[in-house]
Amino acid sequence: MAVASELAGIRVGEAELAGSSAAAQYLADTCLTSGPLGRVGLEIEAHCYDPAAPHRRPSWEEITDILASLPALPGGSTVSVEPGGAVELSSPPVAGALPAIEAMTRDQEVLRSAFADAGLGLVALGADPLRPAMRINPGARYRAMEQFFAASHTGVAGEAMMTSTASIQVNIDAGPQPGWAARVRLAHALGPTMIAIAANSPLLGGKFSGWLSTRQRVWGQLDAARCGPVLAASGDDPGTDWARYALKAPVMLVHNPDAVPVTHYVPFTDWADGRALLGGRRPTVADLDYHLTTLFPPVRPRGWLEIRYLDSVPSDTWPAVVFTLVALLDDPVAADVAAEAVEPVAAAWDTAARVGLGDRRLYAAANRCVAIAAERAPKQLHDGMRRLVEAVEQGRCPADDFSDRVIGHGIAPTVARLAQGQP
């Protein structure tokens, strides 16, 4: 039975799409899965540094040798390496924010210990503050992505996005279908406020950028058809919004059989309808599924919701940030408060990334959001939530703390200390 099912899946994946209408129907039908709320999965990235030589980027071989020696992680996370050598932990979904946080914390401890034993360290920042962008991951996908960005005149931002940024991704259930529209709207509307709370990338490539979240600035410099918000004006039909977004986005890569960049502008809808043939053929369902992996909106539907707009932040901060975001989306009372609080700043993405809580409207929204989340925090998170509430009340984000250290001690010494696990 399993073999028959697998073969059926292969046949579906290899069948050519009948056109953009069929593709749109497939996208609308599969983008979200109806069910109860509650599960949480996390993906957390950190930059890899040599604390003895922080300007040096550890090699692919150094990093993968460490990963090859890792034991099975206690929380069940998988480990991957980003194009520039950032290391990512991806946890399986579990029931509730606290179990997800505890499992990820255990896995981080094992990972950091393994890197420390090898003389390297992992640093949680939204953007690499010190080193120039450089790809070390030899994967064909990333090589082709470089060529795509260069051809689309976004090479500098594309290279920085791939090799110099790091984030926290929170994966949550879509919930019951009748609530999808409101849930997706709120996930988007929370973006600017949560960016302001968690901003942690004031430098890039050895310089202050003038932005608190330079990671968000970099993403904003890429094609909005691929990296901008999915939400349409009304946001009443997430399936239709996602189908429209995905079909309008240009095709980045085609497998033929290896990843080949598409160096001219071809919206997926043109490929599906035969107005353009890529790889000498029309697309299959497998091509469409792969195309979706090359779209990077701040909220991405994958059956569940991927929340992708948080900077990577330190281990004393991220549990409270994650809990706040999950509580504001999954607790119905907190969600109502949050929806009202963030409505005036729901589209203030650039303002949030540039000045964060220095904007009075974002400051007001953030204080209401962290206060309602703190009321719901379990005792294990009380200290972290208290620190987060105090920081937000003071109008400070992690970028402010990092900037103070850099001004006082210099970029390289600060990064070296963080790579050694020192405050």
XYZ file of C-alpha atoms in Angstrom:
423
model
C 0.000 0.000 0.000
C 2.824 2.404 0.896
C 4.599 1.639 -2.391
C 1.433 2.198 -4.385
C 0.853 5.506 -2.623
C 4.426 6.594 -3.291
C 4.173 5.749 -6.963
C 0.899 7.640 -7.197
C 2.610 10.660 -5.667
C 5.422 10.430 -8.196
C 2.966 10.258 -11.055
C 1.131 13.325 -9.762
C 4.404 15.202 -9.349
C 5.534 14.344 -12.866
C 2.250 15.236 -14.564
C 2.243 18.589 -16.339
C -0.103 21.195 -14.909
C -3.097 21.913 -17.101
C -2.488 25.647 -16.756
C -2.462 28.501 -14.286
C -6.080 27.868 -13.263
C -5.206 24.332 -12.212
C -2.146 25.626 -10.393
C -4.239 28.241 -8.577
C -6.740 25.610 -7.479
C -3.954 23.367 -6.206
C -2.416 26.238 -4.236
C -5.723 27.319 -2.709
C -6.575 23.745 -1.740
C -3.245 22.906 -0.109
C -1.917 26.122 1.451
C -3.555 25.608 4.842
C -4.844 22.589 6.763
C -7.900 22.918 8.986
C -7.566 21.622 12.539
C -7.157 22.618 16.172
C -4.626 25.160 17.348
C -1.773 24.435 19.695
C 1.279 22.934 18.035
C 4.468 24.982 17.803
C 7.677 24.317 15.876
C 10.778 26.494 15.911
C 13.650 27.165 13.522
C 16.524 29.174 14.971
C 19.656 30.293 13.121
C 22.957 31.527 14.543
C 26.135 32.742 12.853
C 29.250 30.580 13.244
C 32.412 32.385 14.397
C 35.946 31.574 15.363
C 36.352 33.589 18.592
C 40.140 33.592 18.171
C 39.798 35.152 14.711
C 36.306 36.662 14.415
C 36.967 38.134 10.959
C 37.479 34.598 9.632
C 34.515 32.650 8.285
C 34.785 28.978 9.335
C 34.814 26.656 6.351
C 32.154 24.257 5.150
C 34.373 21.337 6.163
C 34.918 22.665 9.695
C 31.202 23.095 10.292
C 30.046 19.845 8.714
C 32.709 17.869 10.595
C 31.194 19.121 13.855
C 27.686 18.267 12.728
C 28.756 14.779 11.660
C 29.865 14.054 15.231
C 26.682 15.297 16.899
C 24.589 12.818 18.866
C 20.838 12.648 18.361
C 19.505 15.869 19.835
C 17.262 15.420 22.884
C 14.511 17.688 21.556
C 14.473 16.010 18.149
C 15.709 18.984 16.138
C 17.448 18.585 12.806
C 20.511 20.667 11.950
C 21.314 22.373 8.654
C 23.861 24.880 7.386
C 22.818 28.072 5.646
C 24.710 29.395 2.606
C 27.057 31.603 4.632
C 27.701 29.045 7.360
C 24.959 30.002 9.800
C 23.728 26.913 11.623
C 20.011 26.248 11.934
C 18.122 24.059 14.389
C 14.652 23.001 13.230
C 12.429 21.394 15.840
C 9.478 19.073 15.269
C 6.064 20.507 16.183
C 4.976 19.881 19.767
C 1.898 20.770 21.783
C 2.355 24.276 23.119
C 4.887 27.086 23.233
C 6.560 26.056 26.501
C 7.365 22.463 25.423
C 8.684 23.819 22.114
C 10.887 26.339 23.938
C 12.192 23.745 26.393
C 12.994 21.243 23.639
C 14.813 23.850 21.555
C 16.767 25.049 24.604
C 18.041 21.529 25.258
C 19.074 21.105 21.638
C 20.839 24.469 21.585
C 22.883 23.486 24.636
C 24.123 20.316 22.915
C 24.898 22.179 19.691
C 26.751 25.031 21.380
C 28.792 22.588 23.437
C 29.855 20.703 20.301
C 30.957 23.912 18.584
C 32.782 25.118 21.708
C 34.687 21.826 21.870
C 35.854 22.514 18.309
C 36.957 26.047 19.173
C 34.032 27.752 17.432
C 30.974 29.600 18.669
C 27.409 30.391 17.597
C 26.218 33.998 17.796
C 22.542 34.994 17.673
C 22.291 38.201 15.651
C 19.918 39.116 12.855
C 22.800 40.117 10.583
C 26.529 39.410 10.510
C 28.029 42.628 11.915
C 31.607 41.993 10.916
C 32.364 39.865 7.861
C 31.663 40.523 4.180
C 29.027 38.351 2.539
C 30.405 35.043 1.284
C 28.825 31.691 0.443
C 30.484 28.536 1.808
C 27.644 26.038 1.301
C 28.483 24.332 -2.029
C 24.899 23.264 -2.752
C 23.696 23.678 -6.340
C 20.530 25.421 -5.128
C 22.495 28.226 -3.504
C 24.872 28.617 -6.430
C 21.870 28.978 -8.734
C 20.224 31.454 -6.355
C 23.323 33.655 -6.521
C 23.105 33.665 -10.307
C 19.393 34.476 -10.203
C 19.865 37.441 -7.875
C 22.750 38.764 -9.967
C 20.665 38.559 -13.145
C 17.718 40.325 -11.463
C 19.928 43.242 -10.304
C 19.517 42.372 -6.620
C 22.858 40.611 -6.295
C 24.143 42.580 -3.303
C 20.942 42.219 -1.286
C 20.519 38.623 -2.392
C 24.029 37.699 -1.301
C 23.548 39.452 2.034
C 20.210 37.729 2.585
C 21.681 34.306 1.853
C 24.960 34.576 3.733
C 24.698 37.366 6.323
C 21.249 37.160 7.926
C 19.804 34.906 10.611
C 16.308 34.630 12.003
C 13.903 32.855 14.312
C 10.995 31.194 12.551
C 7.877 30.228 14.476
C 5.616 27.577 12.942
C 2.040 27.347 14.197
C -1.127 25.535 13.188
C -3.467 27.205 10.716
C -6.413 26.472 13.005
C -10.032 25.801 12.046
C -10.867 26.977 8.537
C -13.533 29.554 9.543
C -10.848 31.487 11.419
C -8.154 31.428 8.735
C -8.704 34.924 7.366
C -8.560 36.628 10.759
C -5.588 34.520 11.828
C -3.564 35.278 8.705
C -4.428 38.978 8.937
C -3.263 39.077 12.551
C -0.036 37.177 11.758
C 0.768 39.863 9.196
C -0.415 42.789 11.324
C 1.804 41.692 14.220
C 4.879 41.800 11.986
C 6.018 45.402 12.470
C 5.414 45.351 16.222
C 7.273 42.066 16.711
C 10.126 43.309 14.487
C 10.420 46.383 16.719
C 10.478 44.224 19.872
C 13.043 41.722 18.559
C 15.261 43.880 16.313
C 18.844 42.674 16.709
C 20.875 43.603 13.648
C 22.170 47.183 13.774
C 25.365 46.428 11.847
C 26.240 44.696 8.591
C 29.683 44.090 7.137
C 31.545 46.134 9.746
C 29.316 49.221 9.741
C 26.282 50.572 11.530
C 23.492 50.574 8.958
C 21.223 53.138 10.604
C 18.570 50.432 11.015
C 17.851 48.404 14.150
C 16.844 45.408 12.026
C 19.212 45.431 9.072
C 18.048 41.893 8.344
C 14.565 43.239 7.619
C 16.070 46.050 5.532
C 17.973 43.510 3.418
C 14.852 41.448 2.823
C 12.984 44.620 1.912
C 15.525 45.349 -0.837
C 14.617 42.124 -2.635
C 11.774 41.636 -5.103
C 8.467 42.290 -3.329
C 6.844 39.682 -5.588
C 8.984 37.062 -3.819
C 9.698 38.550 -0.389
C 6.875 40.995 0.306
C 3.753 40.226 2.367
C 1.240 37.823 0.820
C -1.838 39.527 2.169
C -4.157 41.234 -0.332
C -6.060 44.382 0.564
C -9.029 42.589 2.130
C -7.278 39.461 3.379
C -10.604 37.625 3.342
C -9.417 34.572 1.392
C -5.903 33.361 2.299
C -5.999 30.585 -0.313
C -6.728 32.969 -3.154
C -4.168 35.466 -1.848
C -1.470 32.775 -1.761
C -2.350 31.473 -5.223
C -2.208 34.977 -6.695
C 1.118 35.700 -4.964
C 2.787 32.412 -5.932
C 1.700 32.524 -9.570
C 2.757 36.148 -10.012
C 6.214 35.526 -8.515
C 9.001 34.939 -11.041
C 10.476 31.468 -11.323
C 13.902 31.379 -9.700
C 15.171 27.854 -10.408
C 14.256 24.902 -12.599
C 15.440 21.364 -11.976
C 16.760 19.949 -15.209
C 17.814 17.745 -13.347
C 20.088 20.010 -11.273
C 19.020 23.480 -10.143
C 19.336 25.898 -13.076
C 18.713 29.637 -12.524
C 16.081 31.400 -14.601
C 17.891 34.587 -15.541
C 14.982 36.362 -17.241
C 11.666 37.381 -15.693
C 9.114 34.586 -16.017
C 6.119 34.641 -13.664
C 5.065 31.104 -12.805
C 1.699 31.736 -14.446
C 3.440 32.269 -17.817
C 5.234 28.945 -17.470
C 2.049 27.161 -16.411
C 0.088 28.558 -19.381
C 2.832 27.766 -21.884
C 3.712 31.367 -22.730
C 7.256 30.497 -21.682
C 8.885 27.065 -21.637
C 11.580 26.527 -19.032
C 13.838 23.541 -19.387
C 12.067 22.941 -22.698
C 8.800 21.954 -21.016
C 5.787 23.094 -19.037
C 5.784 22.749 -15.232
C 4.650 19.806 -13.134
C 3.148 19.817 -9.654
C 6.645 19.035 -8.360
C 7.934 22.168 -10.124
C 5.192 24.208 -8.471
C 5.989 22.753 -5.052
C 9.665 23.604 -5.547
C 8.778 27.119 -6.702
C 7.028 27.626 -3.363
C 10.291 26.915 -1.522
C 11.862 29.886 -3.328
C 9.231 32.339 -2.058
C 10.137 34.118 1.167
C 7.239 36.251 2.435
C 7.165 37.248 6.114
C 4.206 34.896 6.680
C 4.235 31.792 4.484
C 1.466 29.160 4.369
C 2.797 25.607 4.276
C -0.295 23.781 5.544
C 0.615 25.593 8.742
C 1.802 29.208 9.120
C 5.494 30.042 9.047
C 6.181 33.328 10.836
C 9.470 34.498 9.332
C 10.005 38.104 10.432
C 11.964 37.812 13.707
C 15.679 38.555 13.995
C 17.785 35.928 15.704
C 18.137 37.009 19.347
C 20.134 35.665 22.324
C 19.131 32.698 24.439
C 18.078 34.916 27.356
C 15.610 36.717 25.074
C 14.181 34.432 22.400
C 11.983 32.253 24.678
C 10.026 35.318 25.820
C 9.777 36.655 22.258
C 8.541 33.305 20.953
C 6.038 32.910 23.780
C 4.721 36.429 23.174
C 4.134 35.797 19.479
C 2.435 32.435 20.033
C 0.236 33.787 22.832
C -0.885 36.722 20.698
C -1.934 34.353 17.927
C -3.237 31.302 19.791
C -4.928 32.751 22.890
C -8.288 34.185 21.769
C -8.404 36.985 24.361
C -4.801 38.004 23.730
C -5.406 37.848 19.972
C -8.304 40.297 20.254
C -6.210 42.699 22.328
C -3.285 42.380 19.911
C -5.447 42.934 16.828
C -6.689 46.235 18.247
C -3.252 47.263 19.517
C -1.330 46.731 16.278
C -3.952 47.953 13.821
C -2.432 51.485 13.571
C 1.021 50.046 12.722
C 0.053 46.960 10.734
C 1.866 48.184 7.608
C 4.820 49.956 9.287
C 7.415 47.363 8.261
C 10.191 49.795 7.326
C 9.581 52.088 10.290
C 9.782 49.128 12.656
C 13.029 47.925 11.117
C 14.605 51.364 11.089
C 13.670 52.927 14.450
C 11.823 50.163 16.268
C 10.266 51.215 19.544
C 11.481 54.777 18.918
C 8.240 55.206 16.986
C 5.545 56.166 19.482
C 2.824 54.094 17.819
C 4.990 50.975 17.718
C 6.002 51.640 21.327
C 2.360 51.766 22.419
C 1.439 48.618 20.473
C 4.435 46.686 21.765
C 3.727 47.546 25.390
C 0.139 46.346 25.141
C 1.207 43.155 23.387
C 3.942 42.112 25.811
C 1.761 42.999 28.804
C -1.097 40.721 27.714
C 1.358 37.938 26.850
C 3.137 38.247 30.217
C -0.165 37.696 32.006
C -0.346 34.280 30.332
C 3.252 33.177 30.764
C 3.945 29.979 32.728
C 6.173 30.303 35.784
C 9.159 28.841 33.877
C 9.149 31.964 31.696
C 8.360 34.596 34.311
C 11.922 35.945 34.532
C 12.345 36.155 30.770
C 8.968 37.788 30.293
C 9.701 40.284 33.074
C 12.935 41.291 31.338
C 11.148 41.619 28.005
C 8.378 43.768 29.506
C 10.968 46.020 31.182
C 12.974 46.387 27.969
C 9.894 47.307 25.948
C 8.781 49.789 28.613
C 12.217 51.415 28.288
C 11.884 51.474 24.495
C 14.853 49.136 24.065
C 15.367 46.113 21.842
C 18.295 43.642 21.629
C 19.934 45.824 18.961
C 20.361 48.579 21.540
C 22.228 46.269 23.905
C 24.465 44.975 21.123
C 25.169 48.495 19.862
C 26.198 49.606 23.347
C 28.695 46.739 23.555
C 30.127 47.498 20.123
C 30.547 51.184 20.944
C 32.249 50.307 24.203
C 34.504 47.481 23.049
C 34.574 47.328 19.232
C 32.877 44.963 16.823
C 35.389 42.115 16.715
C 35.947 41.889 20.508
C 32.197 41.968 21.115
C 31.556 39.203 18.591
C 34.425 37.149 20.027
C 32.967 37.381 23.530
C 29.533 36.345 22.319
C 31.049 33.422 20.409
C 32.640 32.270 23.665
C 29.287 32.455 25.437
C 30.254 35.504 27.482
C 27.835 38.379 28.132
